[in-house]
Coordinates of C-alpha atoms and ligand atoms in Angstrom, one line a residue:
X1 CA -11.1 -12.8 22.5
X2 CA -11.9 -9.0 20.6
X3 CA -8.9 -7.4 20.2
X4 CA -9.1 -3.7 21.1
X5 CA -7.1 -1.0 19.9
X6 CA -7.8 2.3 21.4
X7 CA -8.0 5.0 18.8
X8 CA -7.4 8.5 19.8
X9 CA -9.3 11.1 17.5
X10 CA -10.8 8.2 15.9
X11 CA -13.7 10.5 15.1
X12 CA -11.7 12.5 13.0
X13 CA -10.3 12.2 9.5
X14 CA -7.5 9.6 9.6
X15 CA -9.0 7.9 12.7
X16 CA -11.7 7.1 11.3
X17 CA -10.3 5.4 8.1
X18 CA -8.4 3.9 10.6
X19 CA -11.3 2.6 12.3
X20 CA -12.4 1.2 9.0
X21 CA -9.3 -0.7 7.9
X22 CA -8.7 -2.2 12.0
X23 CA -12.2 -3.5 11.6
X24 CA -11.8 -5.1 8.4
X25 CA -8.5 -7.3 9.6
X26 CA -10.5 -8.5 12.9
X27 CA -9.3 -5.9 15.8
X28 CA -12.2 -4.2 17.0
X29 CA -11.6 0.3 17.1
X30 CA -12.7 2.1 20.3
X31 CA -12.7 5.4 19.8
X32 CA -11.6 8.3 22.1
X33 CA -12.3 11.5 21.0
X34 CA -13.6 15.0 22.6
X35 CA -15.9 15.7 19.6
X36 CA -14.1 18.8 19.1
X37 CA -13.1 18.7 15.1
X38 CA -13.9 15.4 15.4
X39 CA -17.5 13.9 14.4
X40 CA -19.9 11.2 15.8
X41 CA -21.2 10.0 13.1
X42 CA -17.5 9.4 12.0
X43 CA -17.7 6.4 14.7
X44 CA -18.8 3.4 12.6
X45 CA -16.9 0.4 13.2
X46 CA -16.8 -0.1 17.1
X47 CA -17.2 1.5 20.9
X48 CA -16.7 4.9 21.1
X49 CA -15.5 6.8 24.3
X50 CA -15.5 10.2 24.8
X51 CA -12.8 12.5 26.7
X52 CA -10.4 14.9 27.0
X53 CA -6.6 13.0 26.3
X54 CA -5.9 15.7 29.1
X55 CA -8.4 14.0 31.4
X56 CA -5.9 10.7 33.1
X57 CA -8.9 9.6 35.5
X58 CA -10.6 8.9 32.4
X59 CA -8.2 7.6 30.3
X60 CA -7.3 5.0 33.0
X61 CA -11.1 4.0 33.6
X62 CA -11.1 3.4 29.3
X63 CA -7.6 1.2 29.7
X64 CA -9.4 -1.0 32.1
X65 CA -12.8 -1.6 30.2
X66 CA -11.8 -2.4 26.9
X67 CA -8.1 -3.6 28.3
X68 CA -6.6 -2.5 24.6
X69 CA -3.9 -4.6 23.0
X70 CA -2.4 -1.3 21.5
X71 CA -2.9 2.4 21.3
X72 CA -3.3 4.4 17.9
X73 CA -3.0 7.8 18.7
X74 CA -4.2 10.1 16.1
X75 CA -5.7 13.2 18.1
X76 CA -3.8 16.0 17.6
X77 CA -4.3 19.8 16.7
X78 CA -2.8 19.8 12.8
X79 CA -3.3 23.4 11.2
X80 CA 0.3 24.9 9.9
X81 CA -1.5 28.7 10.1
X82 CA -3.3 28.4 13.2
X83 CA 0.2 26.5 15.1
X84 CA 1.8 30.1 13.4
X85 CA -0.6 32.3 15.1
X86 CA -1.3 30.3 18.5
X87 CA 1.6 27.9 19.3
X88 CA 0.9 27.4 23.1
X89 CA -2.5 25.5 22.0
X90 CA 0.0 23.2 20.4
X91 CA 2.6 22.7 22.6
X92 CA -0.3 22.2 25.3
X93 CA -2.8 20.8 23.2
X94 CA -0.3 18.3 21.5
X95 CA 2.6 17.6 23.6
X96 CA 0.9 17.7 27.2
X97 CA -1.7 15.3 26.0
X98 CA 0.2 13.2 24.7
X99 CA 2.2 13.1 27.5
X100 CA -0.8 12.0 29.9
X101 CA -1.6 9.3 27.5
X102 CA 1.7 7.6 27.1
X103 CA 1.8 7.4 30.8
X104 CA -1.6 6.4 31.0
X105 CA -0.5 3.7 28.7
X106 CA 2.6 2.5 29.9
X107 CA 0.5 2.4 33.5
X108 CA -1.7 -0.1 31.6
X109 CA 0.5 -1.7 30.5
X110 CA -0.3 -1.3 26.8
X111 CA 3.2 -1.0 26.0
X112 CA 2.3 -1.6 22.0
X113 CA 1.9 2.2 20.0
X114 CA 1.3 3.8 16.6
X115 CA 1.1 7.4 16.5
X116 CA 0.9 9.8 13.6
X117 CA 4.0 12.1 13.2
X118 CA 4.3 14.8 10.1
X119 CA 6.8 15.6 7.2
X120 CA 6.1 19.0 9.2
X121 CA 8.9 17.6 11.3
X122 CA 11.6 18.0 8.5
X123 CA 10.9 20.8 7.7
X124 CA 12.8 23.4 4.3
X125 CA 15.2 20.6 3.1
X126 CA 15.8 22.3 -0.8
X127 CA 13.8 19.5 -2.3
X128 CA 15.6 16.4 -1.7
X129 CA 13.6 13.0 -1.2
X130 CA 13.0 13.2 2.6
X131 CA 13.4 10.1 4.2
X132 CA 13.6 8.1 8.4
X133 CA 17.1 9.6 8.6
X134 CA 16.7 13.1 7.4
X135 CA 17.6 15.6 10.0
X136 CA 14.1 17.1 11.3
X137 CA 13.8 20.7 11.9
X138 CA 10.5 22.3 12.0
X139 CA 9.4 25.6 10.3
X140 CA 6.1 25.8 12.7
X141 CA 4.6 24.5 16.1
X142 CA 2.7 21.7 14.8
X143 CA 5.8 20.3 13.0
X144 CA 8.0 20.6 16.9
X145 CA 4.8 19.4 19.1
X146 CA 4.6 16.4 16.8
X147 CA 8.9 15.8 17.1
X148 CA 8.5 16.8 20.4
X149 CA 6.0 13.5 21.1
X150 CA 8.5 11.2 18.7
X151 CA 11.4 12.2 21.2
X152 CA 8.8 11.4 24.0
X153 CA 7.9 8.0 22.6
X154 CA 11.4 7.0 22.6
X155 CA 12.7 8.0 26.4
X156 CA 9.0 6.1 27.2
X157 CA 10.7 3.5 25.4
X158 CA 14.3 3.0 27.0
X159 CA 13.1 3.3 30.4
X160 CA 9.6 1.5 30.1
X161 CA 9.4 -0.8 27.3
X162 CA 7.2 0.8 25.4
X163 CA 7.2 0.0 21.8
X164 CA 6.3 2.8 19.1
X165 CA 5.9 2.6 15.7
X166 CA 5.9 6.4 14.2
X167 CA 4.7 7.4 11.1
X168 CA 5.7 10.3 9.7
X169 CA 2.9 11.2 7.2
X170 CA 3.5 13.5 4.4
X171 CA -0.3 14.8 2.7
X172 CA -3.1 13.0 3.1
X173 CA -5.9 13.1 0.4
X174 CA -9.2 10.8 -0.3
X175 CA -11.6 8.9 1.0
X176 CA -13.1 6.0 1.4
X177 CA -14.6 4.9 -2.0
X178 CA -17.7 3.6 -0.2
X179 CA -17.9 7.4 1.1
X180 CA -18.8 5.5 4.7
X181 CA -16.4 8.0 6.1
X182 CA -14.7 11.2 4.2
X183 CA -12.7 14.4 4.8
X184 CA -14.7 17.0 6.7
X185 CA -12.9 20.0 9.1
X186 CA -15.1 22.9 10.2
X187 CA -13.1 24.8 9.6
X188 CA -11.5 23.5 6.3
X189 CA -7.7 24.2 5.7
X190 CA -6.7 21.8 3.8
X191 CA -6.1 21.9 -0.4
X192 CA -8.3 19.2 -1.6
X193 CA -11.4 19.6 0.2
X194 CA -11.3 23.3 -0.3
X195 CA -11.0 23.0 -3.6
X196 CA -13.3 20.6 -4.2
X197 CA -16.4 23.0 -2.1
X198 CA -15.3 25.7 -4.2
X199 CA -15.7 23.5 -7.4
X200 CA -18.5 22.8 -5.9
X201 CA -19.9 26.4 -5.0
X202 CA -19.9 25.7 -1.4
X203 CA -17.6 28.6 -0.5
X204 CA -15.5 31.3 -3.1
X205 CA -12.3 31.0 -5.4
X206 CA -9.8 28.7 -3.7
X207 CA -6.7 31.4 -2.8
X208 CA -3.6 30.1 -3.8
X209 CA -1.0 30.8 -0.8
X210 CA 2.3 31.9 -2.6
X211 CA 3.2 31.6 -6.8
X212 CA 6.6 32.7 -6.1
X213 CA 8.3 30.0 -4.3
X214 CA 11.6 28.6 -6.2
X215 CA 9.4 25.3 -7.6
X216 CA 8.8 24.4 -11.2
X217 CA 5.4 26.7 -11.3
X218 CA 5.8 29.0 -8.5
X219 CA 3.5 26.7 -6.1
X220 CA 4.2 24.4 -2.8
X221 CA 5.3 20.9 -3.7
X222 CA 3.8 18.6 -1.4
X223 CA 3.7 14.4 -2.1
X224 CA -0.1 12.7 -1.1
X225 CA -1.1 9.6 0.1
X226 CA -4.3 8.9 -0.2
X227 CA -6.3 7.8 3.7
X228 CA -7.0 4.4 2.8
X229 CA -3.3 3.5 1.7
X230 CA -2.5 5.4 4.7
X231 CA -4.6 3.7 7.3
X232 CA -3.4 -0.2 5.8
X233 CA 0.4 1.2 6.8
X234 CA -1.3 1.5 10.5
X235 CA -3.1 -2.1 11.1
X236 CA 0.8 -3.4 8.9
X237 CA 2.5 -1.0 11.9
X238 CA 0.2 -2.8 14.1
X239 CA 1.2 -6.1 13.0
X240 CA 5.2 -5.6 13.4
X241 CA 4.6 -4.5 16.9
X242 CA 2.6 -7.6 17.8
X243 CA 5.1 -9.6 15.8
X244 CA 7.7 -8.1 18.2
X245 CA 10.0 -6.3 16.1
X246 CA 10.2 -3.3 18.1
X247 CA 10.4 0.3 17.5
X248 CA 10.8 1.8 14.2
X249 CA 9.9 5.4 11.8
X250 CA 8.1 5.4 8.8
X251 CA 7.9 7.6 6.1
X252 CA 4.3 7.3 4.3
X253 CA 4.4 9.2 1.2
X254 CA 4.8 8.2 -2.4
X255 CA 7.9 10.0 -4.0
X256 CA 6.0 11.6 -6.4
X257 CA 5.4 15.4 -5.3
X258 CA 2.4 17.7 -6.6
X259 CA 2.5 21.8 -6.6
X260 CA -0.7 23.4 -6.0
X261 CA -1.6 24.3 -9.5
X262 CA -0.9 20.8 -10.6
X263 CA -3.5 19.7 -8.0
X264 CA -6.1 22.1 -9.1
X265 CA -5.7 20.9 -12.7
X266 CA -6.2 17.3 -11.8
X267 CA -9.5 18.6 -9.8
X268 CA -10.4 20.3 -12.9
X269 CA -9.7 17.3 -15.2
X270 CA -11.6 14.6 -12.8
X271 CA -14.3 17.2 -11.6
X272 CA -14.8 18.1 -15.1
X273 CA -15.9 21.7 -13.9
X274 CA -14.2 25.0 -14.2
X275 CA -12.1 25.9 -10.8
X276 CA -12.6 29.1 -8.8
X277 CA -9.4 30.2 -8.2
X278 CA -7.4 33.9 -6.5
X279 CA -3.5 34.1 -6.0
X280 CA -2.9 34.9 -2.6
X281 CA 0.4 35.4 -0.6
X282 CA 2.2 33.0 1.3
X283 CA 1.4 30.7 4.1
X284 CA 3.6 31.7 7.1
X285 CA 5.2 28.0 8.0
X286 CA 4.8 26.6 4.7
X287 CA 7.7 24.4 4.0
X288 CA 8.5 25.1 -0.1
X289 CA 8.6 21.1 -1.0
X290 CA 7.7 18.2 1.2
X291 CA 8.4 14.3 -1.1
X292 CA 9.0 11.3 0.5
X293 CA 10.8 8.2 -0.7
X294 CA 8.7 5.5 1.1
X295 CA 11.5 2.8 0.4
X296 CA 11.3 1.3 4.5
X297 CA 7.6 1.4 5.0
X298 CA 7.3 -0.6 1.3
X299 CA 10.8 -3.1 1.9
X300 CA 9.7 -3.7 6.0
X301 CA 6.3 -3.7 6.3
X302 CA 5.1 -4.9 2.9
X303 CA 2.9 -1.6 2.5
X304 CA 1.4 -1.8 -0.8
X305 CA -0.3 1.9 -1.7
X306 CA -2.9 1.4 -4.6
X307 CA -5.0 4.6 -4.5
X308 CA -2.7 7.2 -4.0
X309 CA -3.1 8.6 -7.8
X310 CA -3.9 12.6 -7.7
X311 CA -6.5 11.6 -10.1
X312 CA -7.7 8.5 -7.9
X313 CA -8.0 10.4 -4.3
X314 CA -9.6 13.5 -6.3
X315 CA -12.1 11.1 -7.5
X316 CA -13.0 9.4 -4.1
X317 CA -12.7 12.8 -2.2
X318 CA -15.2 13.8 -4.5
X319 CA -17.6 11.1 -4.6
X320 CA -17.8 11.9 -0.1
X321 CA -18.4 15.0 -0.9
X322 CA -21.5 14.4 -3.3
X323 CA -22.6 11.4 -1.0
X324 CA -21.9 10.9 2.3
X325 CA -22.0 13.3 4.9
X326 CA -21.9 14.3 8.9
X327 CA -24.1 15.9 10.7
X328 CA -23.1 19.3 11.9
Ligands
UDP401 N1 -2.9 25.6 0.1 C1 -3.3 26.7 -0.7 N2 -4.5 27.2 -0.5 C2 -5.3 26.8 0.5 C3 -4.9 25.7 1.3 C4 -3.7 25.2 1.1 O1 -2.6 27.1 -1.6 O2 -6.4 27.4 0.7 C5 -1.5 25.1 -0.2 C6 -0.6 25.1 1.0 O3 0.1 26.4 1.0 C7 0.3 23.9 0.8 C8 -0.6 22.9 0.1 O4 -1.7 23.7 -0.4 O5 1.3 24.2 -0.1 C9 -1.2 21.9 1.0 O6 -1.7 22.5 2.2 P1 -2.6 21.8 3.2 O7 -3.1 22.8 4.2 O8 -3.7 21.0 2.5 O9 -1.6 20.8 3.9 P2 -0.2 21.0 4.7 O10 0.8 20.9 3.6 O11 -0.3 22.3 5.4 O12 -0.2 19.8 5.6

């Protein structure tokens, strides 16, 4: 018997690595997604559904076809400066979608789920190694729409039985290194991949956002994972739910923490080719430092990252960018 797992936003970035890795250890991925930053050519490695996580007529009618044995719930609006400027798109977007699909879930009874949670939950913590039991307080809208849902997940819990593993993700950089799937967000806020277009003359200087924060260059320190380490954590999440060990958090990062500048010198050094670059002011909602010990995920799960190397997910971010693409 296929074992389903029902992906939401597995058209986008993580989802779809996700996809990948859940195909590779034998579960079979269907995808829901409303194709808004999210890509159909992303869908590769099973069904693919699409809807609105708003819409629960749908969402019930998917439950019942593919009849999943868990939910992955990636979709989620995930922009620090656009939850600063328009925070009711997040709270609605985020936290009343989420709401329809847990129900829609429990109702199912697909009581088995991993969702993707932020270090933008912590959020300014002076730069100590964050880790589970570090008390969350979130600088921006995404970071509270995403605690908002963990808090969610666990009254689902106590009064329905629903399991949840959450993982709180710190950055996520990479790609695949077969460049089936790769980073691509129209628009494109995040480091790497703007970086990398601007190495690449795609688009101007990269604009640094802040050099006066109280870190060893000036820059945001943030700690990456790259997607492929990050998506195993999700089919080993998978596995401890469907062994029955319950619910639990996870941290996903790597301890290590990179500022900005550092990650445009390891660009530089793997790219080979000078880097465009302005200083600008800072990000409203920026957190100064974001590092994660990832002692739980590593001790209880087994979870085993092997690519996350700034030089290693610079490499394979680059090599999607010169080889694979979506169409637009
Ligand atoms: N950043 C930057 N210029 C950009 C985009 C990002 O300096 O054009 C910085 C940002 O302030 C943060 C780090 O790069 O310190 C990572 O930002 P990103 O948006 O990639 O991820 P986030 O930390 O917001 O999840």
């Amino acid at each position: 018997m296929a074992r389903h797992v029902l992906v939401t936003g597995g058209a986008g970035y993580i989802g779809a690595h996700a996809c990948k890795v859940l195909a590779r250890a034998g579960y079979v991925p269907v995808t829901y997604d409303n194709l808004i930053t999210g890509w159909r050519d992303a869908v590769k490695f099973g069904p693919f559904e699409q809807g609105e996580l708003a819409d629960r007529a749908r969402l019930d009618a998917v439950f019942a076809r593919w009849q999943p044995v868990a939910v992955m719930h990636f979709a989620a609006l995930s922009q620090v400066g656009e939850a600063m400027a328009e925070p009711g798109r997040y709270w609605r977007h985020n936290v009343l979608s989420s709401l329809t699909l847990i129900e829609a879930a429990v109702a199912a009874g697909c009581l088995d789920f991993v969702f993707s949670s932020t270090c933008a939950t912590y959020g300014d913590h002076d730069g100590v190694l964050l880790d589970e039991n570090t008390p969350q307080a979130p600088l921006n809208a995404y970071g509270a729409s995403k605690l908002a849902i963990e808090n969610m997940l666990r009254d689902f819990g106590a009064a329905h039985g629903l399991r949840s593993v959450i993982f709180r993700y710190f950055n996520v950089a990479g790609a695949d290194p077969d460049a089936e799937v790769g980073e691509f967000h129209r628009p494109e806020t995040h480091l790497v991949p703007l970086l990398l277009e601007a190495i690449d003359g795609r688009r101007g200087a990269l604009t640094v956002f802040g050099s006066d924060y109280p870190t060893r260059d000036g820059t945001c320190i943030r700690d990456y994972v790259h997607v492929m380490d990050l998506a195993e954590a999700h089919v080993l999440g998978l596995a401890w739910l469907e062994a029955g060990k319950g619910s639990r958090v996870f941290c996903l990062g790597t301890g290590t923490g990179f500022s900005v500048n550092e990650v445009i010198e390891a660009a530089r050094g793997v790219t080979n080719r000078a880097v465009p670059v302005t200083q600008g002011p800072r990000r409203q909602g920026d957190a100064v430092a974001l590092v994660s010990g990832s002692a739980r995920a590593v001790a209880e799960l087994g979870w085993r990252p092997t690519r996350s190397t700034m030089p290693e997910m610079i490499a394979d971010a680059w090599r999607w960018m010169q080889n694979g693409h979506y169409s637009q």
